[in-house]
Amino acid sequence: HYLVDAVSDYAIYRLDPNGCVASWNTGARRLKGYDAAEIRGRSFSEFFTPEDRAAGVPQDILQRAARDGRVEVEGWRLRKDGSRFWALGTLHAIRDADGTLVGFAKVTRDMTERKAAQEALAASERQFRLLVSGVVDYAIFMLDPHGIVTNWNTGAEKIKGYAVDEIVGRHFSVFYTDEERAAGAPERALATAAAQGRYEAEGWRVRKDGSPFWALVIIDAIKDETGALVG
């Protein structure tokens, strides 16, 4: 009991079989804003938004936990003052030695900052995709580590002549002349980019209709946080 009460980063509390609060730790008081005396005996549905309550979400969570033993959910929850926070919650069914349901153990963590960071990253990625897709003077596209085209911008379609569904999934060596392919130029370009981080060269390239054009080509290696090549 003392260990649970001392945990301040998680709301840890117990519900009776009907979903009413039976115990309340320091983390629950800090996160949700209620003192133990004022929340004990009240339904945990009070922590849910009006739209979730109207949709029967609290009851559904209780039923799923009773059926499966454990349920994990994410969503907006309410503090005592009415403010919302994004919560990651786990509800465990508690049964006695006879298997009778005697209540639930609830653990909730405030994930608002992580959700905000994820949404900011998603917005940034959307803006980047829109920017790249709208560039028409440069062919900008990605390859997987083996040189297979994985995405394609408007400029690439304009310069090379392939629609996105015609080129994604094909090897980028299709843009090289027969002579350069035979000499292994595409493979050398990828190997150089992988080893040195960047490859830059000028040379003849071939459009979908077979016409040649003189190109300045830059291939930048993309690595993940562990240093592994991802494309």
PDB file of N, CA and C in Angstrom, residues 66-152:
ATOM      1  N   ALA A  66     -13.338  -7.318 -17.473  1.00  0.00           N
ATOM      2  CA  ALA A  66     -13.934  -8.456 -16.761  1.00  0.00           C
ATOM      3  C   ALA A  66     -13.858  -9.717 -17.612  1.00  0.00           C
ATOM      4  N   ARG A  67     -14.034  -9.553 -18.920  1.00  0.00           N
ATOM      5  CA  ARG A  67     -14.020 -10.700 -19.829  1.00  0.00           C
ATOM      6  C   ARG A  67     -12.602 -11.200 -20.102  1.00  0.00           C
ATOM      7  N   ASP A  68     -11.687 -10.252 -20.378  1.00  0.00           N
ATOM      8  CA  ASP A  68     -10.338 -10.631 -20.831  1.00  0.00           C
ATOM      9  C   ASP A  68      -9.287 -10.593 -19.723  1.00  0.00           C
ATOM     10  N   GLY A  69      -9.628 -10.016 -18.579  1.00  0.00           N
ATOM     11  CA  GLY A  69      -8.669  -9.933 -17.481  1.00  0.00           C
ATOM     12  C   GLY A  69      -7.866  -8.641 -17.493  1.00  0.00           C
ATOM     13  N   ARG A  70      -7.702  -8.058 -18.671  1.00  0.00           N
ATOM     14  CA  ARG A  70      -6.888  -6.838 -18.780  1.00  0.00           C
ATOM     15  C   ARG A  70      -7.262  -6.109 -20.062  1.00  0.00           C
ATOM     16  N   VAL A  71      -7.295  -4.788 -19.995  1.00  0.00           N
ATOM     17  CA  VAL A  71      -7.542  -3.994 -21.183  1.00  0.00           C
ATOM     18  C   VAL A  71      -6.685  -2.734 -21.101  1.00  0.00           C
ATOM     19  N   GLU A  72      -6.140  -2.310 -22.251  1.00  0.00           N
ATOM     20  CA  GLU A  72      -5.325  -1.100 -22.316  1.00  0.00           C
ATOM     21  C   GLU A  72      -5.944  -0.152 -23.331  1.00  0.00           C
ATOM     22  N   VAL A  73      -6.111   1.101 -22.949  1.00  0.00           N
ATOM     23  CA  VAL A  73      -6.753   2.081 -23.829  1.00  0.00           C
ATOM     24  C   VAL A  73      -6.025   3.416 -23.742  1.00  0.00           C
ATOM     25  N   GLU A  74      -6.137   4.190 -24.823  1.00  0.00           N
ATOM     26  CA  GLU A  74      -5.644   5.558 -24.841  1.00  0.00           C
ATOM     27  C   GLU A  74      -6.798   6.472 -25.195  1.00  0.00           C
ATOM     28  N   GLY A  75      -6.755   7.697 -24.677  1.00  0.00           N
ATOM     29  CA  GLY A  75      -7.798   8.643 -25.028  1.00  0.00           C
ATOM     30  C   GLY A  75      -7.769   9.863 -24.133  1.00  0.00           C
ATOM     31  N   TRP A  76      -8.629  10.835 -24.454  1.00  0.00           N
ATOM     32  CA  TRP A  76      -8.730  12.042 -23.643  1.00  0.00           C
ATOM     33  C   TRP A  76      -9.467  11.742 -22.348  1.00  0.00           C
ATOM     34  N   ARG A  77      -8.929  12.242 -21.231  1.00  0.00           N
ATOM     35  CA  ARG A  77      -9.581  12.113 -19.932  1.00  0.00           C
ATOM     36  C   ARG A  77      -9.688  13.491 -19.294  1.00  0.00           C
ATOM     37  N   LEU A  78     -10.526  13.605 -18.283  1.00  0.00           N
ATOM     38  CA  LEU A  78     -10.794  14.886 -17.633  1.00  0.00           C
ATOM     39  C   LEU A  78     -10.211  14.943 -16.229  1.00  0.00           C
ATOM     40  N   ARG A  79      -9.637  16.094 -15.898  1.00  0.00           N
ATOM     41  CA  ARG A  79      -9.242  16.369 -14.523  1.00  0.00           C
ATOM     42  C   ARG A  79     -10.434  16.981 -13.780  1.00  0.00           C
ATOM     43  N   LYS A  80     -10.278  17.148 -12.496  1.00  0.00           N
ATOM     44  CA  LYS A  80     -11.335  17.729 -11.678  1.00  0.00           C
ATOM     45  C   LYS A  80     -11.734  19.118 -12.183  1.00  0.00           C
ATOM     46  N   ASP A  81     -10.739  19.894 -12.650  1.00  0.00           N
ATOM     47  CA  ASP A  81     -11.026  21.261 -13.097  1.00  0.00           C
ATOM     48  C   ASP A  81     -11.598  21.316 -14.510  1.00  0.00           C
ATOM     49  N   GLY A  82     -11.822  20.146 -15.129  1.00  0.00           N
ATOM     50  CA  GLY A  82     -12.404  20.095 -16.463  1.00  0.00           C
ATOM     51  C   GLY A  82     -11.400  20.074 -17.594  1.00  0.00           C
ATOM     52  N   SER A  83     -10.117  20.283 -17.280  1.00  0.00           N
ATOM     53  CA  SER A  83      -9.092  20.254 -18.327  1.00  0.00           C
ATOM     54  C   SER A  83      -8.875  18.821 -18.802  1.00  0.00           C
ATOM     55  N   ARG A  84      -8.453  18.713 -20.046  1.00  0.00           N
ATOM     56  CA  ARG A  84      -8.263  17.396 -20.650  1.00  0.00           C
ATOM     57  C   ARG A  84      -6.786  17.023 -20.716  1.00  0.00           C
ATOM     58  N   PHE A  85      -6.502  15.750 -20.612  1.00  0.00           N
ATOM     59  CA  PHE A  85      -5.148  15.248 -20.831  1.00  0.00           C
ATOM     60  C   PHE A  85      -5.252  13.916 -21.576  1.00  0.00           C
ATOM     61  N   TRP A  86      -4.206  13.600 -22.343  1.00  0.00           N
ATOM     62  CA  TRP A  86      -4.200  12.346 -23.095  1.00  0.00           C
ATOM     63  C   TRP A  86      -3.631  11.253 -22.198  1.00  0.00           C
ATOM     64  N   ALA A  87      -4.404  10.215 -21.982  1.00  0.00           N
ATOM     65  CA  ALA A  87      -4.039   9.187 -21.018  1.00  0.00           C
ATOM     66  C   ALA A  87      -3.805   7.832 -21.673  1.00  0.00           C
ATOM     67  N   LEU A  88      -2.835   7.126 -21.134  1.00  0.00           N
ATOM     68  CA  LEU A  88      -2.648   5.712 -21.437  1.00  0.00           C
ATOM     69  C   LEU A  88      -3.043   4.963 -20.175  1.00  0.00           C
ATOM     70  N   GLY A  89      -4.090   4.173 -20.262  1.00  0.00           N
ATOM     71  CA  GLY A  89      -4.608   3.503 -19.079  1.00  0.00           C
ATOM     72  C   GLY A  89      -4.700   1.997 -19.241  1.00  0.00           C
ATOM     73  N   THR A  90      -4.463   1.303 -18.129  1.00  0.00           N
ATOM     74  CA  THR A  90      -4.590  -0.157 -18.102  1.00  0.00           C
ATOM     75  C   THR A  90      -5.525  -0.532 -16.963  1.00  0.00           C
ATOM     76  N   LEU A  91      -6.475  -1.389 -17.266  1.00  0.00           N
ATOM     77  CA  LEU A  91      -7.436  -1.844 -16.267  1.00  0.00           C
ATOM     78  C   LEU A  91      -7.298  -3.360 -16.115  1.00  0.00           C
ATOM     79  N   HIS A  92      -7.027  -3.794 -14.892  1.00  0.00           N
ATOM     80  CA  HIS A  92      -6.869  -5.224 -14.591  1.00  0.00           C
ATOM     81  C   HIS A  92      -8.043  -5.686 -13.732  1.00  0.00           C
ATOM     82  N   ALA A  93      -8.639  -6.797 -14.096  1.00  0.00           N
ATOM     83  CA  ALA A  93      -9.697  -7.390 -13.274  1.00  0.00           C
ATOM     84  C   ALA A  93      -9.066  -8.073 -12.063  1.00  0.00           C
ATOM     85  N   ILE A  94      -9.692  -7.921 -10.888  1.00  0.00           N
ATOM     86  CA  ILE A  94      -9.228  -8.568  -9.659  1.00  0.00           C
ATOM     87  C   ILE A  94     -10.279  -9.598  -9.253  1.00  0.00           C
ATOM     88  N   ARG A  95      -9.848 -10.843  -9.095  1.00  0.00           N
ATOM     89  CA  ARG A  95     -10.766 -11.911  -8.707  1.00  0.00           C
ATOM     90  C   ARG A  95     -10.268 -12.609  -7.450  1.00  0.00           C
ATOM     91  N   ASP A  96     -11.183 -13.107  -6.650  1.00  0.00           N
ATOM     92  CA  ASP A  96     -10.782 -13.818  -5.430  1.00  0.00           C
ATOM     93  C   ASP A  96     -10.446 -15.263  -5.758  1.00  0.00           C
ATOM     94  N   ALA A  97     -10.165 -16.042  -4.741  1.00  0.00           N
ATOM     95  CA  ALA A  97      -9.743 -17.428  -4.948  1.00  0.00           C
ATOM     96  C   ALA A  97     -10.813 -18.262  -5.639  1.00  0.00           C
ATOM     97  N   ASP A  98     -12.071 -17.870  -5.531  1.00  0.00           N
ATOM     98  CA  ASP A  98     -13.159 -18.602  -6.180  1.00  0.00           C
ATOM     99  C   ASP A  98     -13.417 -18.126  -7.599  1.00  0.00           C
ATOM    100  N   GLY A  99     -12.678 -17.099  -8.035  1.00  0.00           N
ATOM    101  CA  GLY A  99     -12.872 -16.570  -9.377  1.00  0.00           C
ATOM    102  C   GLY A  99     -13.920 -15.481  -9.466  1.00  0.00           C
ATOM    103  N   THR A 100     -14.447 -15.075  -8.314  1.00  0.00           N
ATOM    104  CA  THR A 100     -15.456 -14.025  -8.297  1.00  0.00           C
ATOM    105  C   THR A 100     -14.803 -12.658  -8.501  1.00  0.00           C
ATOM    106  N   LEU A 101     -15.383 -11.838  -9.367  1.00  0.00           N
ATOM    107  CA  LEU A 101     -14.856 -10.505  -9.617  1.00  0.00           C
ATOM    108  C   LEU A 101     -15.076  -9.627  -8.385  1.00  0.00           C
ATOM    109  N   VAL A 102     -13.991  -9.092  -7.837  1.00  0.00           N
ATOM    110  CA  VAL A 102     -14.108  -8.247  -6.644  1.00  0.00           C
ATOM    111  C   VAL A 102     -13.750  -6.789  -6.929  1.00  0.00           C
ATOM    112  N   GLY A 103     -13.283  -6.523  -8.151  1.00  0.00           N
ATOM    113  CA  GLY A 103     -12.966  -5.143  -8.500  1.00  0.00           C
ATOM    114  C   GLY A 103     -11.961  -5.069  -9.631  1.00  0.00           C
ATOM    115  N   PHE A 104     -11.395  -3.889  -9.790  1.00  0.00           N
ATOM    116  CA  PHE A 104     -10.420  -3.646 -10.858  1.00  0.00           C
ATOM    117  C   PHE A 104      -9.279  -2.789 -10.331  1.00  0.00           C
ATOM    118  N   ALA A 105      -8.097  -3.020 -10.861  1.00  0.00           N
ATOM    119  CA  ALA A 105      -6.946  -2.160 -10.584  1.00  0.00           C
ATOM    120  C   ALA A 105      -6.716  -1.299 -11.812  1.00  0.00           C
ATOM    121  N   LYS A 106      -6.630   0.008 -11.614  1.00  0.00           N
ATOM    122  CA  LYS A 106      -6.494   0.956 -12.721  1.00  0.00           C
ATOM    123  C   LYS A 106      -5.168   1.691 -12.601  1.00  0.00           C
ATOM    124  N   VAL A 107      -4.413   1.708 -13.706  1.00  0.00           N
ATOM    125  CA  VAL A 107      -3.159   2.452 -13.780  1.00  0.00           C
ATOM    126  C   VAL A 107      -3.258   3.401 -14.968  1.00  0.00           C
ATOM    127  N   THR A 108      -3.049   4.692 -14.721  1.00  0.00           N
ATOM    128  CA  THR A 108      -3.160   5.702 -15.775  1.00  0.00           C
ATOM    129  C   THR A 108      -1.899   6.559 -15.792  1.00  0.00           C
ATOM    130  N   ARG A 109      -1.432   6.859 -17.004  1.00  0.00           N
ATOM    131  CA  ARG A 109      -0.272   7.738 -17.153  1.00  0.00           C
ATOM    132  C   ARG A 109      -0.615   8.886 -18.089  1.00  0.00           C
ATOM    133  N   ASP A 110      -0.139  10.068 -17.746  1.00  0.00           N
ATOM    134  CA  ASP A 110      -0.365  11.254 -18.578  1.00  0.00           C
ATOM    135  C   ASP A 110       0.606  11.224 -19.751  1.00  0.00           C
ATOM    136  N   MET A 111       0.061  11.090 -20.984  1.00  0.00           N
ATOM    137  CA  MET A 111       0.885  11.000 -22.187  1.00  0.00           C
ATOM    138  C   MET A 111       0.688  12.225 -23.085  1.00  0.00           C
ATOM    139  N   THR A 112       0.215  13.330 -22.500  1.00  0.00           N
ATOM    140  CA  THR A 112      -0.106  14.520 -23.292  1.00  0.00           C
ATOM    141  C   THR A 112       1.111  15.034 -24.047  1.00  0.00           C
ATOM    142  N   GLU A 113       2.261  15.100 -23.381  1.00  0.00           N
ATOM    143  CA  GLU A 113       3.464  15.627 -24.035  1.00  0.00           C
ATOM    144  C   GLU A 113       3.882  14.737 -25.189  1.00  0.00           C
ATOM    145  N   ARG A 114       3.813  13.415 -24.996  1.00  0.00           N
ATOM    146  CA  ARG A 114       4.197  12.507 -26.073  1.00  0.00           C
ATOM    147  C   ARG A 114       3.250  12.629 -27.256  1.00  0.00           C
ATOM    148  N   LYS A 115       1.942  12.748 -26.953  1.00  0.00           N
ATOM    149  CA  LYS A 115       0.971  12.892 -28.044  1.00  0.00           C
ATOM    150  C   LYS A 115       1.216  14.190 -28.804  1.00  0.00           C
ATOM    151  N   ALA A 116       1.506  15.283 -28.072  1.00  0.00           N
ATOM    152  CA  ALA A 116       1.773  16.563 -28.724  1.00  0.00           C
ATOM    153  C   ALA A 116       3.006  16.464 -29.621  1.00  0.00           C
ATOM    154  N   ALA A 117       4.032  15.761 -29.138  1.00  0.00           N
ATOM    155  CA  ALA A 117       5.249  15.586 -29.938  1.00  0.00           C
ATOM    156  C   ALA A 117       4.961  14.761 -31.186  1.00  0.00           C
ATOM    157  N   GLN A 118       4.150  13.709 -31.034  1.00  0.00           N
ATOM    158  CA  GLN A 118       3.792  12.878 -32.181  1.00  0.00           C
ATOM    159  C   GLN A 118       2.995  13.670 -33.202  1.00  0.00           C
ATOM    160  N   GLU A 119       2.056  14.495 -32.725  1.00  0.00           N
ATOM    161  CA  GLU A 119       1.246  15.292 -33.640  1.00  0.00           C
ATOM    162  C   GLU A 119       2.087  16.349 -34.342  1.00  0.00           C
ATOM    163  N   ALA A 120       3.051  16.936 -33.603  1.00  0.00           N
ATOM    164  CA  ALA A 120       3.932  17.930 -34.217  1.00  0.00           C
ATOM    165  C   ALA A 120       4.798  17.285 -35.293  1.00  0.00           C
ATOM    166  N   LEU A 121       5.292  16.071 -34.997  1.00  0.00           N
ATOM    167  CA  LEU A 121       6.102  15.350 -35.981  1.00  0.00           C
ATOM    168  C   LEU A 121       5.274  14.997 -37.209  1.00  0.00           C
ATOM    169  N   ALA A 122       4.044  14.525 -36.979  1.00  0.00           N
ATOM    170  CA  ALA A 122       3.175  14.169 -38.101  1.00  0.00           C
ATOM    171  C   ALA A 122       2.874  15.392 -38.960  1.00  0.00           C
ATOM    172  N   ALA A 123       2.628  16.538 -38.307  1.00  0.00           N
ATOM    173  CA  ALA A 123       2.352  17.767 -39.054  1.00  0.00           C
ATOM    174  C   ALA A 123       3.570  18.191 -39.855  1.00  0.00           C
ATOM    175  N   SER A 124       4.751  18.062 -39.241  1.00  0.00           N
ATOM    176  CA  SER A 124       5.985  18.416 -39.935  1.00  0.00           C
ATOM    177  C   SER A 124       6.203  17.517 -41.146  1.00  0.00           C
ATOM    178  N   GLU A 125       5.932  16.214 -40.971  1.00  0.00           N
ATOM    179  CA  GLU A 125       6.107  15.276 -42.079  1.00  0.00           C
ATOM    180  C   GLU A 125       5.110  15.562 -43.198  1.00  0.00           C
ATOM    181  N   ARG A 126       3.869  15.924 -42.826  1.00  0.00           N
ATOM    182  CA  ARG A 126       2.874  16.275 -43.842  1.00  0.00           C
ATOM    183  C   ARG A 126       3.323  17.504 -44.629  1.00  0.00           C
ATOM    184  N   GLN A 127       3.823  18.513 -43.902  1.00  0.00           N
ATOM    185  CA  GLN A 127       4.290  19.732 -44.562  1.00  0.00           C
ATOM    186  C   GLN A 127       5.457  19.423 -45.496  1.00  0.00           C
ATOM    187  N   PHE A 128       6.368  18.544 -45.037  1.00  0.00           N
ATOM    188  CA  PHE A 128       7.507  18.184 -45.870  1.00  0.00           C
ATOM    189  C   PHE A 128       7.059  17.451 -47.127  1.00  0.00           C
ATOM    190  N   ARG A 129       6.100  16.515 -46.963  1.00  0.00           N
ATOM    191  CA  ARG A 129       5.605  15.771 -48.123  1.00  0.00           C
ATOM    192  C   ARG A 129       4.944  16.713 -49.116  1.00  0.00           C
ATOM    193  N   LEU A 130       4.167  17.671 -48.598  1.00  0.00           N
ATOM    194  CA  LEU A 130       3.511  18.630 -49.483  1.00  0.00           C
ATOM    195  C   LEU A 130       4.538  19.492 -50.206  1.00  0.00           C
ATOM    196  N   LEU A 131       5.584  19.896 -49.469  1.00  0.00           N
ATOM    197  CA  LEU A 131       6.631  20.704 -50.077  1.00  0.00           C
ATOM    198  C   LEU A 131       7.341  19.925 -51.172  1.00  0.00           C
ATOM    199  N   VAL A 132       7.762  18.709 -50.856  1.00  0.00           N
ATOM    200  CA  VAL A 132       8.504  17.899 -51.820  1.00  0.00           C
ATOM    201  C   VAL A 132       7.640  17.549 -53.024  1.00  0.00           C
ATOM    202  N   SER A 133       6.379  17.182 -52.760  1.00  0.00           N
ATOM    203  CA  SER A 133       5.519  16.771 -53.874  1.00  0.00           C
ATOM    204  C   SER A 133       5.215  17.935 -54.803  1.00  0.00           C
ATOM    205  N   GLY A 134       5.259  19.165 -54.248  1.00  0.00           N
ATOM    206  CA  GLY A 134       4.956  20.320 -55.064  1.00  0.00           C
ATOM    207  C   GLY A 134       6.122  20.859 -55.874  1.00  0.00           C
ATOM    208  N   VAL A 135       7.328  20.383 -55.603  1.00  0.00           N
ATOM    209  CA  VAL A 135       8.507  20.850 -56.347  1.00  0.00           C
ATOM    210  C   VAL A 135       8.474  20.235 -57.739  1.00  0.00           C
ATOM    211  N   VAL A 136       8.523  21.078 -58.767  1.00  0.00           N
ATOM    212  CA  VAL A 136       8.418  20.572 -60.141  1.00  0.00           C
ATOM    213  C   VAL A 136       9.726  20.699 -60.925  1.00  0.00           C
ATOM    214  N   ASP A 137      10.697  21.448 -60.418  1.00  0.00           N
ATOM    215  CA  ASP A 137      11.952  21.652 -61.160  1.00  0.00           C
ATOM    216  C   ASP A 137      13.010  20.618 -60.819  1.00  0.00           C
ATOM    217  N   TYR A 138      12.775  19.821 -59.760  1.00  0.00           N
ATOM    218  CA  TYR A 138      13.733  18.805 -59.345  1.00  0.00           C
ATOM    219  C   TYR A 138      13.006  17.473 -59.174  1.00  0.00           C
ATOM    220  N   ALA A 139      13.669  16.421 -59.611  1.00  0.00           N
ATOM    221  CA  ALA A 139      13.162  15.078 -59.307  1.00  0.00           C
ATOM    222  C   ALA A 139      13.659  14.721 -57.913  1.00  0.00           C
ATOM    223  N   ILE A 140      12.735  14.551 -56.972  1.00  0.00           N
ATOM    224  CA  ILE A 140      13.085  14.202 -55.599  1.00  0.00           C
ATOM    225  C   ILE A 140      12.348  12.915 -55.256  1.00  0.00           C
ATOM    226  N   PHE A 141      13.109  11.882 -54.943  1.00  0.00           N
ATOM    227  CA  PHE A 141      12.473  10.608 -54.625  1.00  0.00           C
ATOM    228  C   PHE A 141      13.374   9.812 -53.698  1.00  0.00           C
ATOM    229  N   MET A 142      12.799   8.799 -53.081  1.00  0.00           N
ATOM    230  CA  MET A 142      13.548   7.954 -52.162  1.00  0.00           C
ATOM    231  C   MET A 142      13.724   6.559 -52.727  1.00  0.00           C
ATOM    232  N   LEU A 143      14.831   5.937 -52.308  1.00  0.00           N
ATOM    233  CA  LEU A 143      15.132   4.553 -52.660  1.00  0.00           C
ATOM    234  C   LEU A 143      15.253   3.749 -51.373  1.00  0.00           C
ATOM    235  N   ASP A 144      14.946   2.468 -51.430  1.00  0.00           N
ATOM    236  CA  ASP A 144      15.263   1.626 -50.283  1.00  0.00           C
ATOM    237  C   ASP A 144      16.756   1.278 -50.345  1.00  0.00           C
ATOM    238  N   PRO A 145      17.311   0.582 -49.375  1.00  0.00           N
ATOM    239  CA  PRO A 145      18.754   0.303 -49.390  1.00  0.00           C
ATOM    240  C   PRO A 145      19.235  -0.468 -50.618  1.00  0.00           C
ATOM    241  N   HIS A 146      18.310  -1.104 -51.335  1.00  0.00           N
ATOM    242  CA  HIS A 146      18.689  -1.881 -52.521  1.00  0.00           C
ATOM    243  C   HIS A 146      18.508  -1.092 -53.818  1.00  0.00           C
ATOM    244  N   GLY A 147      18.037   0.155 -53.706  1.00  0.00           N
ATOM    245  CA  GLY A 147      17.875   0.977 -54.900  1.00  0.00           C
ATOM    246  C   GLY A 147      16.491   0.938 -55.515  1.00  0.00           C
ATOM    247  N   ILE A 148      15.512   0.377 -54.788  1.00  0.00           N
ATOM    248  CA  ILE A 148      14.139   0.333 -55.286  1.00  0.00           C
ATOM    249  C   ILE A 148      13.440   1.657 -54.955  1.00  0.00           C
ATOM    250  N   VAL A 149      12.751   2.235 -55.921  1.00  0.00           N
ATOM    251  CA  VAL A 149      12.047   3.502 -55.726  1.00  0.00           C
ATOM    252  C   VAL A 149      10.878   3.292 -54.764  1.00  0.00           C
ATOM    253  N   THR A 150      10.818   4.134 -53.702  1.00  0.00           N
ATOM    254  CA  THR A 150       9.746   3.997 -52.712  1.00  0.00           C
ATOM    255  C   THR A 150       8.777   5.170 -52.706  1.00  0.00           C
ATOM    256  N   ASN A 151       9.162   6.321 -53.236  1.00  0.00           N
ATOM    257  CA  ASN A 151       8.216   7.415 -53.431  1.00  0.00           C
ATOM    258  C   ASN A 151       8.700   8.311 -54.560  1.00  0.00           C
ATOM    259  N   TRP A 152       7.876   9.274 -54.962  1.00  0.00           N
ATOM    260  CA  TRP A 152       8.095   9.941 -56.259  1.00  0.00           C
ATOM    261  C   TRP A 152       7.384  11.289 -56.237  1.00  0.00           C
TER     262      TRP A 152
END
